[in-house]
XYZ file of C-alpha atoms in Angstrom:
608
model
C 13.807 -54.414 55.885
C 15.334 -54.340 52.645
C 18.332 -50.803 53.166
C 19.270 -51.542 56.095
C 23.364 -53.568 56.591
C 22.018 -56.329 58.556
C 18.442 -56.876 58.283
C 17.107 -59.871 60.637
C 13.286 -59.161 59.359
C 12.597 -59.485 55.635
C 8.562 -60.206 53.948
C 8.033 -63.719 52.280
C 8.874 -63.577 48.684
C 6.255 -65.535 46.746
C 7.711 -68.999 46.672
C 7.509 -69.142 50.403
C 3.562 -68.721 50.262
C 2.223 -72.173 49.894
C 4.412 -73.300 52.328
C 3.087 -72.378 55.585
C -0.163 -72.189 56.165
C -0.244 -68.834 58.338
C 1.645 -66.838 54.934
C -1.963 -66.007 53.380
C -1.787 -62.498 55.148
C 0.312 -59.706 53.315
C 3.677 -58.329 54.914
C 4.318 -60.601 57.982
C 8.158 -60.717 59.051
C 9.894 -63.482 59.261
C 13.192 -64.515 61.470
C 16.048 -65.493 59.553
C 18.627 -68.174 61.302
C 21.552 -66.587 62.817
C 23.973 -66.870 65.662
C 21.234 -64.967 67.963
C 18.030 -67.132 66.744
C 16.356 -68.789 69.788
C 15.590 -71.674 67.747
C 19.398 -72.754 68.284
C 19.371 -73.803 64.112
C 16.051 -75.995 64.569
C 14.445 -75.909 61.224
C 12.141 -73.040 60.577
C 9.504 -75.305 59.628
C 9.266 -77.379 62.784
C 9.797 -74.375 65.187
C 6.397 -74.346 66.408
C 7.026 -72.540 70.008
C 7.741 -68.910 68.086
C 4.954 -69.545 66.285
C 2.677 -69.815 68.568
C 4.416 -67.429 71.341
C 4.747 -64.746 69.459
C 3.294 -64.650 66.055
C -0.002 -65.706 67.033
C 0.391 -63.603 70.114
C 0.974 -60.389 68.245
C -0.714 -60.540 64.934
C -3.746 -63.073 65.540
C -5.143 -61.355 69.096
C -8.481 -63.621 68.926
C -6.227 -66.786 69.178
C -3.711 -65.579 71.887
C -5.350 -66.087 75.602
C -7.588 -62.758 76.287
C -10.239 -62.150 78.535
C -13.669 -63.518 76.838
C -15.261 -60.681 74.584
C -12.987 -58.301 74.053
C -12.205 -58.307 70.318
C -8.988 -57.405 68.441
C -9.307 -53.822 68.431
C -9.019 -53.480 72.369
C -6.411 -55.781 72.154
C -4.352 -54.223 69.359
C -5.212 -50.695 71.573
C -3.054 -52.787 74.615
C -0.730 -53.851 72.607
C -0.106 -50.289 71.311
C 0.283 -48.592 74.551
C 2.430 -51.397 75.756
C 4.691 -50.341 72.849
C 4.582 -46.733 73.926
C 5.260 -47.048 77.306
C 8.389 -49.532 76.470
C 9.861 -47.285 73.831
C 9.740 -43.851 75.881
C 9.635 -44.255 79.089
C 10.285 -40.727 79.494
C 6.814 -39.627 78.380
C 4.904 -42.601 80.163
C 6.331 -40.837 83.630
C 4.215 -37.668 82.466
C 1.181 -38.934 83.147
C 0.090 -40.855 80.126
C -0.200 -44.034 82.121
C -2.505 -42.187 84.507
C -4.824 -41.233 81.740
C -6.289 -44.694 81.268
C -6.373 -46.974 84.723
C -7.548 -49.920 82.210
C -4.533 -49.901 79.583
C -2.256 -49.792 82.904
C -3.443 -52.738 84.215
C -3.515 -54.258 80.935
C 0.572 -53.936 80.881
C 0.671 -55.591 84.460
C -1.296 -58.318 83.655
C 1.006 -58.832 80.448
C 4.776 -57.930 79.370
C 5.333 -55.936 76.434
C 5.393 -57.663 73.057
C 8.321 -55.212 71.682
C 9.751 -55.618 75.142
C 9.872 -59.750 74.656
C 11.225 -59.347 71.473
C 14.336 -56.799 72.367
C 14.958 -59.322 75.007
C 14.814 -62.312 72.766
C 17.968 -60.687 70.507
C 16.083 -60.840 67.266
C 16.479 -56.743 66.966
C 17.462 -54.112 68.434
C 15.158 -51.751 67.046
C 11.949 -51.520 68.948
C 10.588 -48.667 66.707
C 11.275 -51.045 63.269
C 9.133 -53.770 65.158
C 6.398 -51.323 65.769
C 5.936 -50.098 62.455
C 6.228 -53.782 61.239
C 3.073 -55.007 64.104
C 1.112 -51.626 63.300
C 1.053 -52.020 59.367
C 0.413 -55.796 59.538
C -2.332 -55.043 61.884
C -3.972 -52.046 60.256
C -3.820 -54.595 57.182
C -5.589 -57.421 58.762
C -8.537 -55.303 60.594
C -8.933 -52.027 59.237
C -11.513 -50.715 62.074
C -10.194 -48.180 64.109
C -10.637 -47.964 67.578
C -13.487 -46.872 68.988
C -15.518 -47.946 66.150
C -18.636 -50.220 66.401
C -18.127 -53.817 65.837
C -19.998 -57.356 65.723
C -18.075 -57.986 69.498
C -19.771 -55.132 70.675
C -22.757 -55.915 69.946
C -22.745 -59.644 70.834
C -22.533 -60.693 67.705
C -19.702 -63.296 66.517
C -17.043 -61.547 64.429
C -16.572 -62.090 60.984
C -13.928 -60.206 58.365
C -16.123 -58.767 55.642
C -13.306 -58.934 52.386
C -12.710 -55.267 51.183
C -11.971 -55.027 47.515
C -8.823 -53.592 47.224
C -8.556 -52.726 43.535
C -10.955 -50.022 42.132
C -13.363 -50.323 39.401
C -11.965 -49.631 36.495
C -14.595 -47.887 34.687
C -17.012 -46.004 37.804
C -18.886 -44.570 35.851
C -20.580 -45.831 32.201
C -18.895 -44.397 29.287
C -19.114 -45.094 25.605
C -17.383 -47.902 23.931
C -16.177 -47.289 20.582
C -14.665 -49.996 18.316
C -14.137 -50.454 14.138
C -15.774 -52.971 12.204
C -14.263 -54.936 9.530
C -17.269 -54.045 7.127
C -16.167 -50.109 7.274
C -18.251 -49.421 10.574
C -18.142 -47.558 13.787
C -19.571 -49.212 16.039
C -20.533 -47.591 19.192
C -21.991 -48.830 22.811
C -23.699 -45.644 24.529
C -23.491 -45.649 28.212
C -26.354 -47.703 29.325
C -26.752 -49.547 32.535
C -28.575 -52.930 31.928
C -28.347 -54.125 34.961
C -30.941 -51.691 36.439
C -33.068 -51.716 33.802
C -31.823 -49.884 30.822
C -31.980 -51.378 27.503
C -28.651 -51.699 25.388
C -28.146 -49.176 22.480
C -25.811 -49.890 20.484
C -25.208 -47.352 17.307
C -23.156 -48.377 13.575
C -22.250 -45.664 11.683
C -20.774 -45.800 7.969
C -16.902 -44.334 8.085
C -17.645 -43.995 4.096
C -20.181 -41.137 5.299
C -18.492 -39.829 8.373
C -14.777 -38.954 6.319
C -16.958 -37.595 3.298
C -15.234 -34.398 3.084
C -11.795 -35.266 4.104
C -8.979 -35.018 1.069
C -7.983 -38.985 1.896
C -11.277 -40.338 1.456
C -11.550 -38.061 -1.622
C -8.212 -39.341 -3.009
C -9.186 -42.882 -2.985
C -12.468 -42.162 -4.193
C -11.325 -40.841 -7.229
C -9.158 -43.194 -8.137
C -10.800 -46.383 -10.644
C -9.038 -49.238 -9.154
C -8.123 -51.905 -8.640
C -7.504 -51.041 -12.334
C -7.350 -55.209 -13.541
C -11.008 -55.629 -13.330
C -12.493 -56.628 -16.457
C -14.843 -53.767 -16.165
C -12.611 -50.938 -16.915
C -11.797 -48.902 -19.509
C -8.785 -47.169 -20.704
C -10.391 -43.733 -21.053
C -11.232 -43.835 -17.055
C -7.608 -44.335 -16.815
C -6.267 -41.392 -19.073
C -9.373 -39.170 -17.291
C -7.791 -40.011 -14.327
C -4.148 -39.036 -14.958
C -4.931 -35.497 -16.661
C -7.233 -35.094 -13.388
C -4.055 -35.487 -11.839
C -2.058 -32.622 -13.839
C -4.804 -30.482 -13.963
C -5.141 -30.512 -9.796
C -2.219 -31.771 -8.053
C 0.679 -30.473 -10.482
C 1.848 -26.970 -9.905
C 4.030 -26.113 -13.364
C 5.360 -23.263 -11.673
C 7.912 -25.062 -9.793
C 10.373 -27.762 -11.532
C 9.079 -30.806 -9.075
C 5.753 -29.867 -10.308
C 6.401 -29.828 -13.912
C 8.818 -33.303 -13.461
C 5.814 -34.726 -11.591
C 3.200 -33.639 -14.915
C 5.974 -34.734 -17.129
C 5.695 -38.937 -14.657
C 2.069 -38.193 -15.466
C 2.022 -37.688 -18.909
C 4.558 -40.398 -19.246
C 1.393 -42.846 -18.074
C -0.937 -41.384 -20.464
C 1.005 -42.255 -23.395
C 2.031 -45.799 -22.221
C -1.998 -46.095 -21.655
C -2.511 -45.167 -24.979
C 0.111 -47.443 -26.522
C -0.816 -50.298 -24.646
C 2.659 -49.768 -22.653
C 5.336 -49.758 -25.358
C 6.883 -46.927 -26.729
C 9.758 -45.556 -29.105
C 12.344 -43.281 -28.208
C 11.405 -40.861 -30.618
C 7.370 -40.657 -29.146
C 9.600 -40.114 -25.310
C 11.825 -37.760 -27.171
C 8.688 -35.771 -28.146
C 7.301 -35.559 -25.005
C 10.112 -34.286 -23.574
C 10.689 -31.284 -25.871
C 6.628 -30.339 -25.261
C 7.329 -30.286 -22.127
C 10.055 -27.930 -22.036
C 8.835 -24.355 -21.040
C 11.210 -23.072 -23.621
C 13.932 -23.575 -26.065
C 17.012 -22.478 -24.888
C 19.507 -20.906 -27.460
C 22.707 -22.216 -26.891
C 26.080 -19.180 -27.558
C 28.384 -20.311 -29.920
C 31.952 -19.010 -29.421
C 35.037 -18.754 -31.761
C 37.867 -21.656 -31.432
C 40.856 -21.602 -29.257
C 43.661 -20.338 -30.874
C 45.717 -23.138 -28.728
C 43.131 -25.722 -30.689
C 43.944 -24.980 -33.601
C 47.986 -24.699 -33.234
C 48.639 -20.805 -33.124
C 49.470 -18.651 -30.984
C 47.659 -15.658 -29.848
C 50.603 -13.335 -31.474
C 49.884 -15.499 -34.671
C 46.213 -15.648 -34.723
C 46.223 -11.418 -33.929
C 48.947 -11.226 -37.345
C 46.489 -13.213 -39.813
C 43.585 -11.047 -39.038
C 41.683 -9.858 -42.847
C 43.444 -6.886 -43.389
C 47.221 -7.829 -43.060
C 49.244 -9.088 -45.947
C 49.604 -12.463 -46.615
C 53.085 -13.890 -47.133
C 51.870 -17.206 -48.562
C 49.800 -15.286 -51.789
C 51.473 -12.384 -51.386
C 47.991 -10.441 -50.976
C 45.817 -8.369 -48.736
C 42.735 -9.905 -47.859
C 39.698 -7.663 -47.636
C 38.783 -6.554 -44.096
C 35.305 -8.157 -44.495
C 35.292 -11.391 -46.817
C 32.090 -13.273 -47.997
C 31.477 -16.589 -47.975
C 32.815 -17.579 -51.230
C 35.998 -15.541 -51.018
C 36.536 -17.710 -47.759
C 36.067 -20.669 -49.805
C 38.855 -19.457 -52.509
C 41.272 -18.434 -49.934
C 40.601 -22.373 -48.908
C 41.105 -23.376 -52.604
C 44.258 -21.226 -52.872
C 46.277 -22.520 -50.061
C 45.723 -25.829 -51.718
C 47.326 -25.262 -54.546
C 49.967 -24.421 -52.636
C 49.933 -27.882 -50.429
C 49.745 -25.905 -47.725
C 46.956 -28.576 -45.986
C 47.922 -27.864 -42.090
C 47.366 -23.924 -43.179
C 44.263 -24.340 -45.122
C 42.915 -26.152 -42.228
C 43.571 -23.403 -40.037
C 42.087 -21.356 -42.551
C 38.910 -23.306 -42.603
C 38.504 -23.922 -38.903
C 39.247 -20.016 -37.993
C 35.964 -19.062 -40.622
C 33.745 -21.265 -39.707
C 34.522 -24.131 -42.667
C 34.010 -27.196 -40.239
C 32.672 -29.529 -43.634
C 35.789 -28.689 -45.446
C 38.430 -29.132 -42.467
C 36.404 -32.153 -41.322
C 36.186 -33.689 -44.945
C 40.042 -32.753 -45.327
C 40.971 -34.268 -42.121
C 39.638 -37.360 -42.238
C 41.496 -38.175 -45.360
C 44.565 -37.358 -43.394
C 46.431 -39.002 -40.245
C 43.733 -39.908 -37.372
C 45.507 -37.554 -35.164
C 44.428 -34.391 -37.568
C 41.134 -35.783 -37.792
C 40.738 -35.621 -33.913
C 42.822 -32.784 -33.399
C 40.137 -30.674 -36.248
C 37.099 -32.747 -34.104
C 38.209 -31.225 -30.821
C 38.349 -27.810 -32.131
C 34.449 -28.199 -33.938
C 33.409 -28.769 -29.928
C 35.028 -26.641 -28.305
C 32.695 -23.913 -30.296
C 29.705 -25.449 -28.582
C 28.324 -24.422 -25.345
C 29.362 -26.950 -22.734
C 25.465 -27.355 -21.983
C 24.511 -27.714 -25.265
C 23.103 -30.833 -26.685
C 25.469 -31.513 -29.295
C 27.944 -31.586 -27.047
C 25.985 -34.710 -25.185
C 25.233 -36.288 -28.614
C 28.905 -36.041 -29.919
C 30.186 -37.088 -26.540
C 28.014 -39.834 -26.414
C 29.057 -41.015 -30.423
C 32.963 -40.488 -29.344
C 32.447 -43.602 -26.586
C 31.981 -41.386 -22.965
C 29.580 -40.879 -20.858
C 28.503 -37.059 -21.624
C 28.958 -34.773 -19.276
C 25.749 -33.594 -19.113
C 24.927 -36.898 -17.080
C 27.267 -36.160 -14.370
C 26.069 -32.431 -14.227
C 22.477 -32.103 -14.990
C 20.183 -30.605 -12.382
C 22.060 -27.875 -11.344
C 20.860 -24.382 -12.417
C 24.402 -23.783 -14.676
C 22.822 -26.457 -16.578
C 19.538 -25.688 -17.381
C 16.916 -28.048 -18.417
C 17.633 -32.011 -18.101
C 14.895 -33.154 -20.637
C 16.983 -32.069 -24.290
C 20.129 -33.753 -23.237
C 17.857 -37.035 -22.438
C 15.993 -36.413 -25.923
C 19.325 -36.491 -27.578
C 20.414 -39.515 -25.812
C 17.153 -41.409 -26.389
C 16.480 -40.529 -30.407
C 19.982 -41.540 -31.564
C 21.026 -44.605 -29.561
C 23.628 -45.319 -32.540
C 26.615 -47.437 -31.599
C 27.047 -48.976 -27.943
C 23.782 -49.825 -26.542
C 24.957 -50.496 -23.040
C 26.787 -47.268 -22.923
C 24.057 -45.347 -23.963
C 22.006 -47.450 -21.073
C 24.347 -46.780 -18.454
C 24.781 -42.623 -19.738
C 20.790 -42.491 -19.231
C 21.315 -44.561 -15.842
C 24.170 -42.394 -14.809
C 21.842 -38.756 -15.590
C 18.991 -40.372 -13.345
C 21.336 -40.952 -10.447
C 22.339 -37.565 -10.849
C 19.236 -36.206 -10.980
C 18.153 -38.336 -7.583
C 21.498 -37.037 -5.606
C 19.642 -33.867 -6.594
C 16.247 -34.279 -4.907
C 14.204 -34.268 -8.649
C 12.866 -37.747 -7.978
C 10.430 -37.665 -10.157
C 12.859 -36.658 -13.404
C 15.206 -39.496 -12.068
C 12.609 -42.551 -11.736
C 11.744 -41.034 -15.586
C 15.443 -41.678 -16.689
C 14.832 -45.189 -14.635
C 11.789 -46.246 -16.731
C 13.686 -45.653 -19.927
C 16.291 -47.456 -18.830
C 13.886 -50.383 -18.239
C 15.141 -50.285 -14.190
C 13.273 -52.898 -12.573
C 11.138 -52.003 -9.052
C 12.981 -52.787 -6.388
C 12.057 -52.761 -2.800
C 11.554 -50.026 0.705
C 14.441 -52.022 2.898
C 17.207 -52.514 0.086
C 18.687 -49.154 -0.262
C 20.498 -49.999 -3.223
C 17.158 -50.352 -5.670
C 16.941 -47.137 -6.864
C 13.387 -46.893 -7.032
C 10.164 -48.655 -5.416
C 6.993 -46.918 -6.086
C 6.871 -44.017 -9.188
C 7.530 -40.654 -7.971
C 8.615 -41.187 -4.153
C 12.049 -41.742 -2.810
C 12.163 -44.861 -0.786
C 15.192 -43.554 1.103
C 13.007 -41.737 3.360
C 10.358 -42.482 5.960
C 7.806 -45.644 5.348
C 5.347 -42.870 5.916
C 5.957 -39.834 3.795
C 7.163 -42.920 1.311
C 4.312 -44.859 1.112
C 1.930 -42.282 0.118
C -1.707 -42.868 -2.013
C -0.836 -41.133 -5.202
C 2.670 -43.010 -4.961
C 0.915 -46.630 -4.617
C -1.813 -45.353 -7.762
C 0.407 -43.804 -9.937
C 2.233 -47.724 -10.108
C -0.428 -49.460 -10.183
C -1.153 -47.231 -13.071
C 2.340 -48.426 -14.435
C 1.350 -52.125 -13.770
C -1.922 -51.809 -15.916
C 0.182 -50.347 -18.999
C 2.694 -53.447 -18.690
C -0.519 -55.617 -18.472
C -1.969 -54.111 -21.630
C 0.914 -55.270 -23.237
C 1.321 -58.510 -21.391
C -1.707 -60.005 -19.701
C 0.090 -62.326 -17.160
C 2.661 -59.439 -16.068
C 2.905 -57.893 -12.859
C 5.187 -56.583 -10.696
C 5.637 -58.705 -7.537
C 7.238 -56.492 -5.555
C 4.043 -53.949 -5.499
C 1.895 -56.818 -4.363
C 2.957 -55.928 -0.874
C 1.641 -51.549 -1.338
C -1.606 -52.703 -3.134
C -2.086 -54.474 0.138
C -1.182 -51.838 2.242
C -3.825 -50.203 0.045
C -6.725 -52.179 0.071
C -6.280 -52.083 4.374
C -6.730 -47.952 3.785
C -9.948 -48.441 1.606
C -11.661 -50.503 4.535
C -10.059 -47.830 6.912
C -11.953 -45.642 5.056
C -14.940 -47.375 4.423
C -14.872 -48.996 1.421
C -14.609 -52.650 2.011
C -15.994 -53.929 -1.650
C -12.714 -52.856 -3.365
C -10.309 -53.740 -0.750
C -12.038 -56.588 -1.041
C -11.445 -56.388 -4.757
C -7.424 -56.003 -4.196
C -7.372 -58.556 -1.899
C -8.113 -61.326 -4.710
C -6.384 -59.500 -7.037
C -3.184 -60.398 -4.948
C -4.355 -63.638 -3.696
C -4.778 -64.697 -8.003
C -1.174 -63.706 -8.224
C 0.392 -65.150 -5.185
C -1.413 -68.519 -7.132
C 0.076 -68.347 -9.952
C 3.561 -68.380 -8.319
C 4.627 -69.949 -5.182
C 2.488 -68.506 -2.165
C 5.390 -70.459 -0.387
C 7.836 -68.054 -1.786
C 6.040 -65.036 -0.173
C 4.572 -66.895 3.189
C 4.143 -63.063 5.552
C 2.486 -61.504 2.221
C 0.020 -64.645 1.649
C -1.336 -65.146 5.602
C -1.714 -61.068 5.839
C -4.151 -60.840 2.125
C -5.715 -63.903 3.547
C -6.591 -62.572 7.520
C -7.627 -59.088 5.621
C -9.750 -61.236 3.146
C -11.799 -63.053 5.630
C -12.498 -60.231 7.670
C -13.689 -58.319 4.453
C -15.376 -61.692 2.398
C -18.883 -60.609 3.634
C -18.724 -57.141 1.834
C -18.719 -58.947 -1.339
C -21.606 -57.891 -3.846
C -22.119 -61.516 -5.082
C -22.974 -62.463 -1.594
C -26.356 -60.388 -1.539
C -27.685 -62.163 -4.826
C -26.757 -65.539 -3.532
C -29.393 -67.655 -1.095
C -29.518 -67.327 2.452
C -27.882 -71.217 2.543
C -25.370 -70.292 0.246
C -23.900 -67.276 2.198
C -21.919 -68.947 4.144
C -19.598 -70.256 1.351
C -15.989 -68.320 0.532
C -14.954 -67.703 -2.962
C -12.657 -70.535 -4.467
C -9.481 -68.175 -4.436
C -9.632 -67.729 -0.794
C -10.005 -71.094 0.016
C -7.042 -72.249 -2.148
C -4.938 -69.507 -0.448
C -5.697 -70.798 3.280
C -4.868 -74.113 1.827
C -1.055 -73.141 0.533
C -0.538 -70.996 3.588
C -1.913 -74.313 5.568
C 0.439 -76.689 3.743
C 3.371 -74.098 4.143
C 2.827 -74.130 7.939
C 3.171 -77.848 8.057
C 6.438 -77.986 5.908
């Protein structure tokens, strides 16, 4: 047996089995060839003398030469106390000889089988031989002794076959299975065999999941949204549904997620374009409030004085230039004179000062720019540093001086404030380099992303015209509207995800008939196979050619996996088709043209 450091017994492995004809029984040793084989290195297959002296002998009793009637049990019970009295002598001397005067003179009339074979050499182990003749016996007749049998009786014996695997099933239970049609179909647990009639039940899965929030989901929705049957109001009703019920404005997701939605409605009502003015006014109605940004006075360094200088030219301290004492508090046209007076003077660096330190940013600006370049910036610089470094005209005047503004990098962190004015800025005055203003509203939405606000970021994306990209390529940085595809297919993939682009897709088609996005193709059929989940197989149905028409305008080749799935889905669902009711009984059996032209490209790509 296999553990042991020199086995001489091993069982037939499989390929042995049609070789000898005595192999048809289970777990039968076999001698291997060895130094100590009494077959001297004959072949195995024309040794007949072991055969027959020993194998037939021991594990085929009715063949070996026994007295006429007695069956295999009695002679298996021989054998047996042959191999007890050989093995422990010890105990036989106690008496159990004496016990049974026939099995004695069963072991005179024969030698022991266990006894031949320690004798023989081919093991040492008479125990290991035992357990191999009990278990290959106790295979081959499972009667135990004592037991009636046919030889008992007078009766010729014959092996009734015992099945050996169980029923799977003992007892009748229900079989459940889905139909393509959106059925449950279920077998009850009915034995025909004795009499009982089949009953098989179909329930609708439309009217089972009636109150569950999936089946309500895609109930409410009014796709697929290119039939030629829709309107644009059920579209709009639809997406203010959606802000009404499913956006909570208390919470910034929420109100970025109404702000996606609203986004939809006014592409809907344009017929998908759009200005960046109408964007910039949705954005500021959507802001909860106007923030008011803190002006602050000038750095002294800005402007070229020191703090000991700016303290000694406060209003109130003599003037050595006009040799007078300003007034502690001066009005605005006082300011304006001092201005005036220093240049009559030519004192132009001073009456900058002058002008920058009170607030004069038209006159310094004016004055500077008529001056060196380097004034001009040096007077710009010190106008923005009296902004608030959130404040929108620091974006806008960034964004005119050539950089990317910093509220791009920084946006979405509570220091900030509110994203959407910055964007509004960025999108009403797209003066001077268009593709730095594309990649400043590019860089904010990649901020914005890093920060978990999906929903603001794939906004910044659709005014950036970012295409859709796709759930494996983690470098698209978006796939479906309002879900990051850098998580789980699952939590990714969800319903409102899938409608709210499809939603996008009808906009761009109400501007462009033949659009569509080809990447979606693939989540509108993920789609339709949840509407038959649920029941509904006339608008999967409905998706499913929707797909199939645009797969035949382009190359079905090009998209082979996408074509053969809409096409297996299709002809599971082409009998829930409406059309197919009002249509004769002959005439039932025909497909609709586009599904026959799609098994014929995905045909003709199989052969190429």
């Amino acid at each position: 047996r296999q553990g042991y450091e020199d086995p001489h017994w091993q069982y037939p492995t499989a390929s042995y089995r049609d070789d000898y004809s005595y192999q048809s029984h289970q777990r039968r040793p076999i001698a291997w060839q060895d130094d100590r084989d009494l077959r001297q290195g004959e072949p195995y297959g024309k040794s007949t003398s072991y055969r027959d002296q020993h194998y037939y002998r021991g594990y085929h009793p009715n063949l070996a030469t026994t007295p006429l009637g007695q069956d295999r049990t009695q002679t298996y019970d021989s054998y047996k106390e042959r191999d007890v009295s050989t093995a422990w002598p010890e105990s036989a001397e106690g008496g159990t000889a004496g016990n049974n005067p026939g099995e004695a003179s069963s072991q005179i009339q024969e030698p022991s089988l266990l006894l031949q074979y320690r004798e023989s050499g081919l093991s040492s182990s008479g125990y290991e031989l035992s357990q191999y003749i009990r278990d290959g016996t106790d295979q081959y007749d499972p009667m135990l002794p004592g037991t009636w049998s046919p030889a008992q009786a007078g009766e010729p014996s014959v092996s009734t076959p015992v099945p050996v695997v169980p029923h799977k099933f003992p007892l009748p239970h229900v079989v459940v299975c889905f139909g393509a049609g959106g059925q449950l179909v279920l077998v009850c647990p009915q034995c025909p065999a004795e009499g009982q009639l089949a009953h098989v039940e179909l329930h609708s899965l439309e009217v089972m999941l009636h109150d569950t929030k999936e089946l309500e989901e895609l109930q409410a929705f009014p796709g697929p949204l290119a039939r030629e049957d829709l309107h644009k109001a059920d579209v709009l009703t639809f997406c203010q549904q959606k802000i009404d019920t499913s956006c909570d404005l208390s919470t910034q997701r929420g109100r970025d997620s109404a702000l996606l939605w609203k986004l939809l409605v006014l592409l809907c009502r344009q017929n998908g374009s759009m200005m960046g003015s109408d964007t910039a006014e949705l954005l500021m109605q959507d802001c909860r409030h106007r923030e008011k940004y803190k002006r602050q006075s000038p750095a002294s360094n800005l402007i070229g004085l020191t703090d000991d200088e700016w303290t000694s030219r406060q209003p109130g301290t003599l003037d050595l230039i006009t040799g007078e004492v300003p007034p502690v508090v001066e009005t605005q046209a006082q300011i304006v004179e001092k201005f005036t007076k220093l240049l009559y003077y030519g004192r132009k660096k001073d009456a900058l000062v002058w002008a920058m330190r009170n607030q004069l940013w038209g006159h310094a600006l004016f004055l500077s720019s008529k001056m060196d370049p380097r004034t001009y910036s040096w007077v710009l610089t010190g106008f923005t540093s009296t902004l608030a470094t959130n404040d929108p005209l620091q974006t806008l005047f960034q964004l005119m001086s050539g950089r990317i503004p910093q509220a791009a990098l920084c946006c979405g962190d509570a220091t900030w404030g509110d994203w959407r004015p910055h964007l509004a800025v960025m999108l009403s005055n797209k003066a001077g380099d268009p593709e730095l203003n594309h990649r400043a509203i590019i860089t904010m939405g990649d901020t914005l992303a890093g920060k978990g606000a999906i929903e603001a970021a794939h906004f910044c994306y659709l005014m950036a015209d970012i295409p859709l990209g796709h759930f494996g390529l983690k470098a698209d940085r978006m796939a479906l509207l309002g879900s990051s595809h850098r998580q789980a297919f699952a939590q990714f993939a969800r319903t409102e995800a899938i409608q709210r682009t499809e939603i996008f897709e009808y906009c761009q088609q109400l501007r462009q008939p033949e659009s569509f996005l080809l990447p979606f193709q693939v989540y509108k059929l993920l789609y339709a196979s949840r509407l038959a989940d649920y029941g509904l197989p006339a608008q999967a149905l409905q998706y499913c050619e929707q797909i199939a028409t645009t797969l035949l305008g382009q190359d079905p080749a090009s998209h082979p996996v996408l074509a053969q799935q809409v096409m297996k889905l299709a002809e599971r669902l082409k009998l829930s088709d409406p059309l197919l009711l009002e249509m004769p009984d002959q005439d039932q059996a025909l497909e609709p043209d586009w599904l026959v032209q799609l098994r014929a490209c995905c045909q003709q790509w199989e052969v190429r």
